[in-house]
PDB file of C-alpha atoms in Angstrom:
ATOM      1  CA  MET A   1       4.231 -12.314  15.589  1.00 74.00           C
ATOM      2  CA  GLU A   2       6.690 -14.424  13.591  1.00 79.00           C
ATOM      3  CA  VAL A   3       6.239 -13.297  10.082  1.00 91.00           C
ATOM      4  CA  ARG A   4       7.846 -16.558   7.509  1.00 91.00           C
ATOM      5  CA  LEU A   5       6.785 -16.935   3.980  1.00 92.00           C
ATOM      6  CA  GLY A   6       4.995 -19.747   3.221  1.00 91.00           C
ATOM      7  CA  VAL A   7       3.283 -18.827   6.821  1.00 94.00           C
ATOM      8  CA  THR A   8       2.127 -15.587   6.764  1.00 96.00           C
ATOM      9  CA  GLU A   9      -0.768 -14.176   5.495  1.00 97.00           C
ATOM     10  CA  LEU A  10      -0.726 -11.539   2.553  1.00 98.00           C
ATOM     11  CA  VAL A  11      -2.958  -7.755   1.793  1.00 98.00           C
ATOM     12  CA  VAL A  12      -2.073  -6.521  -1.224  1.00 98.00           C
ATOM     13  CA  VAL A  13      -3.604  -2.570  -1.244  1.00 98.00           C
ATOM     14  CA  ASP A  14      -3.895  -0.161  -3.305  1.00 97.00           C
ATOM     15  CA  LEU A  15      -4.530   3.919  -2.823  1.00 97.00           C
ATOM     16  CA  GLU A  16      -5.553   6.441  -6.230  1.00 96.00           C
ATOM     17  CA  THR A  17      -5.820   9.840  -4.895  1.00 95.00           C
ATOM     18  CA  THR A  18      -6.580  13.967  -5.111  1.00 94.00           C
ATOM     19  CA  GLY A  19      -2.928  14.261  -6.436  1.00 92.00           C
ATOM     20  CA  MET A  20       0.928  13.586  -6.760  1.00 88.00           C
ATOM     21  CA  GLY A  21       2.121  14.922  -2.883  1.00 89.00           C
ATOM     22  CA  ALA A  22       2.028  13.981   0.221  1.00 90.00           C
ATOM     23  CA  CYS A  23      -0.601  13.162   2.430  1.00 92.00           C
ATOM     24  CA  PRO A  24      -1.429  15.890   4.284  1.00 92.00           C
ATOM     25  CA  PRO A  25      -1.916  18.071   1.928  1.00 94.00           C
ATOM     26  CA  GLU A  26      -3.512  15.656  -1.070  1.00 93.00           C
ATOM     27  CA  ARG A  27      -6.466  12.880  -0.266  1.00 96.00           C
ATOM     28  CA  ALA A  28      -6.466   9.240  -0.654  1.00 96.00           C
ATOM     29  CA  LEU A  29      -9.746   8.719  -3.132  1.00 97.00           C
ATOM     30  CA  GLU A  30      -9.910   5.274  -3.406  1.00 97.00           C
ATOM     31  CA  VAL A  31      -8.697   2.425  -1.493  1.00 98.00           C
ATOM     32  CA  ALA A  32      -8.444  -1.643  -2.919  1.00 98.00           C
ATOM     33  CA  VAL A  33      -7.156  -4.612  -0.167  1.00 98.00           C
ATOM     34  CA  VAL A  34      -7.030  -7.873  -1.857  1.00 98.00           C
ATOM     35  CA  ARG A  35      -6.265 -10.338   0.907  1.00 98.00           C
ATOM     36  CA  LEU A  36      -4.652 -13.842   0.158  1.00 98.00           C
ATOM     37  CA  ALA A  37      -3.516 -16.878   1.772  1.00 97.00           C
ATOM     38  CA  PRO A  38       0.294 -17.434   2.291  1.00 95.00           C
ATOM     39  CA  ASP A  39       0.610 -18.870  -0.841  1.00 91.00           C
ATOM     40  CA  GLY A  40      -1.109 -16.333  -2.679  1.00 93.00           C
ATOM     41  CA  THR A  41      -4.598 -18.209  -2.837  1.00 94.00           C
ATOM     42  CA  PRO A  42      -7.058 -14.843  -2.918  1.00 95.00           C
ATOM     43  CA  LEU A  43      -9.214 -14.965   0.396  1.00 97.00           C
ATOM     44  CA  GLY A  44     -10.793 -11.764  -0.009  1.00 96.00           C
ATOM     45  CA  GLU A  45     -11.230  -8.209  -0.981  1.00 96.00           C
ATOM     46  CA  TRP A  46     -12.646  -4.735  -0.325  1.00 97.00           C
ATOM     47  CA  GLU A  47     -12.819  -1.710  -1.803  1.00 97.00           C
ATOM     48  CA  THR A  48     -14.330   2.215  -1.466  1.00 97.00           C
ATOM     49  CA  LEU A  49     -13.807   5.363  -3.290  1.00 97.00           C
ATOM     50  CA  LEU A  50     -13.298   8.334  -0.982  1.00 97.00           C
ATOM     51  CA  GLN A  51     -14.496  11.324   0.290  1.00 96.00           C
ATOM     52  CA  PRO A  52     -11.333  13.872  -0.102  1.00 95.00           C
ATOM     53  CA  ASP A  53     -12.939  17.299   1.279  1.00 93.00           C
ATOM     54  CA  ARG A  54     -10.753  18.605  -1.426  1.00 93.00           C
ATOM     55  CA  ALA A  55     -11.140  18.920  -5.323  1.00 92.00           C
ATOM     56  CA  VAL A  56      -9.264  16.017  -7.138  1.00 93.00           C
ATOM     57  CA  GLU A  57      -6.728  17.203  -9.305  1.00 91.00           C
ATOM     58  CA  ALA A  58      -5.659  14.396 -10.657  1.00 86.00           C
ATOM     59  CA  SER A  59      -8.844  13.085 -12.569  1.00 89.00           C
ATOM     60  CA  TRP A  60      -6.167  12.675 -16.186  1.00 83.00           C
ATOM     61  CA  LEU A  61      -5.123   9.932 -14.227  1.00 85.00           C
ATOM     62  CA  HIS A  62      -6.969   7.372 -12.665  1.00 92.00           C
ATOM     63  CA  GLY A  63      -9.946   9.074 -14.370  1.00 91.00           C
ATOM     64  CA  ILE A  64     -12.645   9.818 -10.814  1.00 94.00           C
ATOM     65  CA  THR A  65     -14.345  12.745 -10.431  1.00 92.00           C
ATOM     66  CA  ASP A  66     -15.424  15.319  -7.692  1.00 91.00           C
ATOM     67  CA  GLY A  67     -18.751  14.551  -9.261  1.00 91.00           C
ATOM     68  CA  MET A  68     -18.392  10.672  -8.313  1.00 92.00           C
ATOM     69  CA  LEU A  69     -18.006  11.294  -4.847  1.00 93.00           C
ATOM     70  CA  PRO A  70     -21.491  11.901  -3.495  1.00 91.00           C
ATOM     71  CA  GLY A  71     -22.446   9.461  -0.919  1.00 90.00           C
ATOM     72  CA  ALA A  72     -17.574   8.026  -0.662  1.00 95.00           C
ATOM     73  CA  PRO A  73     -17.365   7.414   2.831  1.00 96.00           C
ATOM     74  CA  ARG A  74     -14.889   9.781   4.228  1.00 96.00           C
ATOM     75  CA  PHE A  75     -11.239   7.550   5.517  1.00 96.00           C
ATOM     76  CA  ALA A  76     -11.835   8.381   9.148  1.00 95.00           C
ATOM     77  CA  GLU A  77     -15.700   6.571   9.453  1.00 94.00           C
ATOM     78  CA  VAL A  78     -13.693   3.105   7.347  1.00 95.00           C
ATOM     79  CA  ALA A  79     -10.257   3.288   9.043  1.00 95.00           C
ATOM     80  CA  GLY A  80     -11.473  -0.017  11.384  1.00 93.00           C
ATOM     81  CA  GLU A  81     -12.565  -2.141   8.580  1.00 93.00           C
ATOM     82  CA  LEU A  82      -9.677  -0.703   6.701  1.00 95.00           C
ATOM     83  CA  THR A  83      -7.467  -1.906   9.749  1.00 95.00           C
ATOM     84  CA  ARG A  84      -8.876  -4.645  10.260  1.00 94.00           C
ATOM     85  CA  TRP A  85      -7.993  -6.278   6.224  1.00 96.00           C
ATOM     86  CA  LEU A  86      -4.709  -5.232   6.975  1.00 97.00           C
ATOM     87  CA  GLN A  87      -3.545  -8.370  10.130  1.00 96.00           C
ATOM     88  CA  ASP A  88      -1.608 -10.232  10.219  1.00 96.00           C
ATOM     89  CA  ALA A  89      -0.094  -9.829   6.957  1.00 97.00           C
ATOM     90  CA  VAL A  90       3.061  -9.146   4.797  1.00 98.00           C
ATOM     91  CA  VAL A  91       1.293  -6.004   2.730  1.00 98.00           C
ATOM     92  CA  VAL A  92       2.189  -5.863  -0.761  1.00 98.00           C
ATOM     93  CA  GLY A  93       1.739  -3.673  -3.537  1.00 98.00           C
ATOM     94  CA  HIS A  94       3.500  -2.555  -6.752  1.00 97.00           C
ATOM     95  CA  ASN A  95       6.229   0.437  -4.959  1.00 96.00           C
ATOM     96  CA  PRO A  96       4.032  -0.181  -1.421  1.00 97.00           C
ATOM     97  CA  ALA A  97       6.286   2.444   0.032  1.00 95.00           C
ATOM     98  CA  PHE A  98       3.283   5.187  -1.849  1.00 94.00           C
ATOM     99  CA  ASP A  99       0.474   3.870  -0.896  1.00 96.00           C
ATOM    100  CA  VAL A 100       1.149   3.270   2.512  1.00 97.00           C
ATOM    101  CA  GLY A 101       2.345   6.415   3.186  1.00 95.00           C
ATOM    102  CA  PHE A 102      -0.442   7.543   2.292  1.00 95.00           C
ATOM    103  CA  LEU A 103      -2.194   5.172   4.882  1.00 97.00           C
ATOM    104  CA  ARG A 104       0.234   6.260   7.311  1.00 97.00           C
ATOM    105  CA  GLY A 105      -1.127   9.845   6.298  1.00 97.00           C
ATOM    106  CA  GLU A 106      -4.842   9.691   6.653  1.00 97.00           C
ATOM    107  CA  LEU A 107      -4.294   7.680   9.642  1.00 97.00           C
ATOM    108  CA  ALA A 108      -2.079  10.448  11.298  1.00 96.00           C
ATOM    109  CA  LEU A 109      -5.472  12.896  10.627  1.00 96.00           C
ATOM    110  CA  CYS A 110      -7.160  10.040  12.815  1.00 94.00           C
ATOM    111  CA  GLY A 111      -4.977  10.353  15.770  1.00 94.00           C
ATOM    112  CA  ARG A 112      -3.935   7.724  15.705  1.00 94.00           C
ATOM    113  CA  GLU A 113      -0.005   6.239  14.527  1.00 95.00           C
ATOM    114  CA  LEU A 114       0.519   3.260  12.053  1.00 96.00           C
ATOM    115  CA  PRO A 115       3.498   1.293  13.167  1.00 96.00           C
ATOM    116  CA  PRO A 116       6.289   0.074  10.951  1.00 96.00           C
ATOM    117  CA  LEU A 117       4.512  -3.445   8.454  1.00 97.00           C
ATOM    118  CA  PRO A 118       6.660  -5.701   6.332  1.00 97.00           C
ATOM    119  CA  LEU A 119       6.239  -4.450   3.026  1.00 98.00           C
ATOM    120  CA  LEU A 120       7.037  -6.618  -0.066  1.00 98.00           C
ATOM    121  CA  CYS A 121       7.290  -4.806  -3.647  1.00 98.00           C
ATOM    122  CA  THR A 122       6.216  -6.397  -6.462  1.00 98.00           C
ATOM    123  CA  ARG A 123       7.976  -3.605  -8.966  1.00 98.00           C
ATOM    124  CA  GLU A 124      11.151  -4.306  -7.046  1.00 97.00           C
ATOM    125  CA  LEU A 125      10.771  -8.718  -6.844  1.00 97.00           C
ATOM    126  CA  THR A 126       9.857  -8.393 -10.596  1.00 98.00           C
ATOM    127  CA  ARG A 127      13.361  -6.139 -10.857  1.00 97.00           C
ATOM    128  CA  ARG A 128      15.592  -8.075  -9.415  1.00 96.00           C
ATOM    129  CA  LEU A 129      14.355 -11.330 -11.062  1.00 97.00           C
ATOM    130  CA  TYR A 130      14.237  -9.690 -14.246  1.00 97.00           C
ATOM    131  CA  PRO A 131      17.082  -7.503 -14.345  1.00 96.00           C
ATOM    132  CA  ASP A 132      16.788  -6.626 -18.107  1.00 95.00           C
ATOM    133  CA  LEU A 133      13.391  -5.293 -18.558  1.00 95.00           C
ATOM    134  CA  ASP A 134      12.241  -1.999 -20.538  1.00 94.00           C
ATOM    135  CA  SER A 135       9.704  -1.386 -17.549  1.00 96.00           C
ATOM    136  CA  TYR A 136       8.304  -1.620 -14.331  1.00 97.00           C
ATOM    137  CA  ARG A 137       5.266  -0.342 -14.336  1.00 96.00           C
ATOM    138  CA  LEU A 138       2.883  -2.762 -13.281  1.00 96.00           C
ATOM    139  CA  ALA A 139       0.976  -2.557 -16.450  1.00 95.00           C
ATOM    140  CA  SER A 140       4.740  -3.529 -18.261  1.00 95.00           C
ATOM    141  CA  CYS A 141       4.840  -6.538 -16.091  1.00 96.00           C
ATOM    142  CA  CYS A 142       1.398  -8.486 -16.118  1.00 96.00           C
ATOM    143  CA  ALA A 143       2.518  -7.935 -19.389  1.00 94.00           C
ATOM    144  CA  TRP A 144       5.661  -9.241 -19.687  1.00 93.00           C
ATOM    145  CA  PHE A 145       3.806 -12.524 -18.096  1.00 94.00           C
ATOM    146  CA  GLY A 146       0.992 -12.364 -19.881  1.00 95.00           C
ATOM    147  CA  ILE A 147      -1.252 -11.218 -16.751  1.00 95.00           C
ATOM    148  CA  THR A 148      -4.621  -9.363 -17.778  1.00 88.00           C
ATOM    149  CA  ASN A 149      -4.972  -6.279 -16.127  1.00 83.00           C
ATOM    150  CA  GLY A 150      -8.161  -3.853 -15.814  1.00 83.00           C
ATOM    151  CA  ARG A 151      -8.598  -0.616 -15.551  1.00 86.00           C
ATOM    152  CA  GLU A 152      -4.866   0.999 -15.139  1.00 87.00           C
ATOM    153  CA  HIS A 153      -5.366   3.099 -11.612  1.00 89.00           C
ATOM    154  CA  ALA A 154      -8.145   2.124 -10.369  1.00 95.00           C
ATOM    155  CA  ALA A 155      -7.765   0.093  -7.097  1.00 96.00           C
ATOM    156  CA  LEU A 156      -9.482  -2.795  -6.954  1.00 97.00           C
ATOM    157  CA  ASP A 157      -8.391  -3.951 -10.653  1.00 96.00           C
ATOM    158  CA  ASP A 158      -4.743  -2.847  -9.745  1.00 97.00           C
ATOM    159  CA  ALA A 159      -4.549  -4.943  -6.392  1.00 98.00           C
ATOM    160  CA  ARG A 160      -5.672  -7.856  -7.961  1.00 97.00           C
ATOM    161  CA  ALA A 161      -3.271  -7.971 -11.296  1.00 97.00           C
ATOM    162  CA  THR A 162      -0.657  -7.191  -7.882  1.00 98.00           C
ATOM    163  CA  ALA A 163      -1.888  -9.903  -6.675  1.00 98.00           C
ATOM    164  CA  ALA A 164      -1.446 -12.484  -9.774  1.00 97.00           C
ATOM    165  CA  LEU A 165       1.972 -10.694 -10.489  1.00 97.00           C
ATOM    166  CA  LEU A 166       3.205 -11.958  -6.996  1.00 97.00           C
ATOM    167  CA  ARG A 167       1.541 -15.399  -7.364  1.00 97.00           C
ATOM    168  CA  ARG A 168       3.806 -15.527 -10.561  1.00 96.00           C
ATOM    169  CA  LEU A 169       6.491 -14.009  -8.626  1.00 97.00           C
ATOM    170  CA  LEU A 170       6.610 -16.285  -6.133  1.00 96.00           C
ATOM    171  CA  VAL A 171       6.705 -18.659  -8.303  1.00 95.00           C
ATOM    172  CA  VAL A 172       9.964 -17.519 -10.041  1.00 96.00           C
ATOM    173  CA  ALA A 173      11.289 -17.757  -6.346  1.00 96.00           C
ATOM    174  CA  ARG A 174      10.611 -20.539  -5.412  1.00 94.00           C
ATOM    175  CA  VAL A 175      12.593 -21.889  -8.398  1.00 95.00           C
ATOM    176  CA  ARG A 176      15.693 -19.426  -8.282  1.00 95.00           C
ATOM    177  CA  GLY A 177      15.790 -21.208  -4.547  1.00 94.00           C
ATOM    178  CA  LEU A 178      14.440 -17.561  -2.681  1.00 93.00           C
ATOM    179  CA  ASP A 179      12.336 -19.292  -0.136  1.00 88.00           C
ATOM    180  CA  GLY A 180      12.088 -16.042   2.617  1.00 92.00           C
ATOM    181  CA  LEU A 181      11.097 -13.014   3.318  1.00 95.00           C
ATOM    182  CA  GLU A 182      14.293 -10.977   3.320  1.00 95.00           C
ATOM    183  CA  ALA A 183      15.371 -12.594  -0.377  1.00 95.00           C
ATOM    184  CA  LEU A 184      12.340 -11.619  -1.744  1.00 96.00           C
ATOM    185  CA  LEU A 185      13.665  -7.884  -0.557  1.00 95.00           C
ATOM    186  CA  CYS A 186      10.437  -7.372   2.489  1.00 96.00           C
ATOM    187  CA  GLU A 187      10.741  -4.621   4.557  1.00 96.00           C
ATOM    188  CA  PRO A 188      11.205  -5.674   7.800  1.00 94.00           C
ATOM    189  CA  GLY A 189       8.396  -4.915  10.458  1.00 95.00           C
ATOM    190  CA  GLU A 190       5.686  -6.676  12.527  1.00 95.00           C
ATOM    191  CA  PRO A 191       2.151  -7.168  11.058  1.00 96.00           C
ATOM    192  CA  LEU A 192      -0.478  -4.891  12.510  1.00 96.00           C
ATOM    193  CA  PRO A 193      -1.875  -7.503  15.378  1.00 95.00           C
ATOM    194  CA  PRO A 194      -5.614  -7.913  15.641  1.00 92.00           C
ATOM    195  CA  GLY A 195      -7.475  -5.366  17.359  1.00 89.00           C
ATOM    196  CA  TRP A 196      -4.606  -2.303  16.180  1.00 92.00           C
ATOM    197  CA  TRP A 197      -7.898   0.669  15.691  1.00 90.00           C
ATOM    198  CA  ASN A 198      -9.280   0.162  19.405  1.00 83.00           C
ATOM    199  CA  GLY A 199      -6.913  -1.549  21.334  1.00 68.00           C
ATOM    200  CA  SER A 200      -7.586  -3.243  24.046  1.00 44.00           C
ATOM    201  CA  GLY A 201     -11.681  -2.299  23.784  1.00 45.00           C
ATOM    202  CA  PRO A 202     -14.554  -3.421  21.636  1.00 45.00           C
ATOM    203  CA  ALA A 203     -14.608  -4.015  18.264  1.00 50.00           C
ATOM    204  CA  TRP A 204     -14.502  -2.408  15.473  1.00 46.00           C
ATOM    205  CA  PRO A 205     -17.062  -0.319  14.334  1.00 49.00           C
ATOM    206  CA  ARG A 206     -19.690  -0.939  12.389  1.00 54.00           C
ATOM    207  CA  PRO A 207     -18.059   0.467   8.699  1.00 57.00           C
ATOM    208  CA  ALA A 208     -19.832   3.008   7.124  1.00 64.00           C
ATOM    209  CA  GLN A 209     -21.435   2.088   3.769  1.00 85.00           C
ATOM    210  CA  VAL A 210     -19.384   1.819   1.492  1.00 91.00           C
ATOM    211  CA  LEU A 211     -18.648   3.488  -1.991  1.00 91.00           C
ATOM    212  CA  PRO A 212     -16.962   1.162  -5.298  1.00 92.00           C
ATOM    213  CA  ARG A 213     -16.177   3.067  -7.982  1.00 91.00           C
ATOM    214  CA  ALA A 214     -18.836   0.898 -10.272  1.00 88.00           C
ATOM    215  CA  GLN A 215     -21.479   2.235  -7.679  1.00 87.00           C
ATOM    216  CA  ALA A 216     -20.498   5.669  -8.627  1.00 86.00           C
ATOM    217  CA  ARG A 217     -19.802   5.600 -12.150  1.00 70.00           C
ATOM    218  CA  LEU A 218     -24.002   4.716 -12.589  1.00 71.00           C
ATOM    219  CA  ALA A 219     -24.316   7.411 -10.590  1.00 63.00           C
ATOM    220  CA  LEU A 220     -22.957   9.935 -13.111  1.00 65.00           C
ATOM    221  CA  PRO A 221     -25.228  11.768 -16.116  1.00 66.00           C
ATOM    222  CA  ARG A 222     -25.552   9.852 -19.073  1.00 65.00           C
ATOM    223  CA  PRO A 223     -24.577  12.668 -22.403  1.00 60.00           C
ATOM    224  CA  SER A 224     -27.660  13.720 -24.077  1.00 59.00           C
ATOM    225  CA  PRO A 225     -27.551  11.710 -26.785  1.00 58.00           C
ATOM    226  CA  GLY A 226     -25.645  12.822 -30.390  1.00 55.00           C
ATOM    227  CA  THR A 227     -22.926  14.671 -27.269  1.00 51.00           C
ATOM    228  CA  GLY A 228     -19.311  12.555 -27.804  1.00 48.00           C
ATOM    229  CA  PRO A 229     -15.763  13.762 -27.733  1.00 42.00           C
ATOM    230  CA  GLY A 230     -15.894  17.543 -29.605  1.00 42.00           C
ATOM    231  CA  GLN A 231     -19.790  17.685 -29.264  1.00 42.00           C
ATOM    232  CA  GLY A 232     -20.107  17.064 -25.066  1.00 40.00           C
ATOM    233  CA  GLN A 233     -18.844  16.696 -22.183  1.00 40.00           C
ATOM    234  CA  PRO A 234     -17.134  12.777 -21.730  1.00 39.00           C
ATOM    235  CA  LEU A 235     -17.913  10.856 -18.157  1.00 39.00           C
ATOM    236  CA  SER A 236     -14.525  10.874 -16.782  1.00 37.00           C
ATOM    237  CA  PRO A 237     -11.123  12.781 -17.746  1.00 36.00           C
ATOM    238  CA  ALA A 238     -10.231   9.156 -18.562  1.00 41.00           C
ATOM    239  CA  GLY A 239     -13.061   8.601 -20.661  1.00 37.00           C
ATOM    240  CA  TRP A 240     -15.782   5.913 -19.486  1.00 33.00           C
TER     241      TRP A 240
END
């Protein structure tokens, strides 16, 4: 499949993980995707928490605790649905090497080898277009463009923010005459072909029940009246 800017669809991917190391031993904990038309118009989105089968160590970063995960599917149960969202698209992320590296590790645990994909990094593209910014964190880049970011380090909020950032960057790049993926520092690769998860077999299996973060939060026990910081336990280390 020929990959061309303005012709090929895009898909923003963001993951939260049990810890900061590689997968394995760390595991994917939350995944979200936002599918975009070639011009950046949103086409759809999907998210779920994941049961990692190990303790969550990075709750201080993303606010996901072990208590939020009962009922969450395992990665293998949603892998077919997730990879369907990646088909025939350039994968976008704010440092997508991290997110795709985790996907590659999780898929390897499922017995599947993820091929090299075309990766477009909004962090590196922002750095190229605006080399004098003080910070290239997603929140900082969004603030520069006046983009409202939701909850930082929540997969769907970060994916939506990255998609909004990408739309702004594509406009700036076009004005500056950068009209090809190579000029946008896109790493080469082939988009995931249709039916990749099942090869030439039947359509992907019916996905497992997903567990969005907002739904998991509703299941958390509420603090007793009069409790709060210094008096009881917060709902999560992130304070929400």
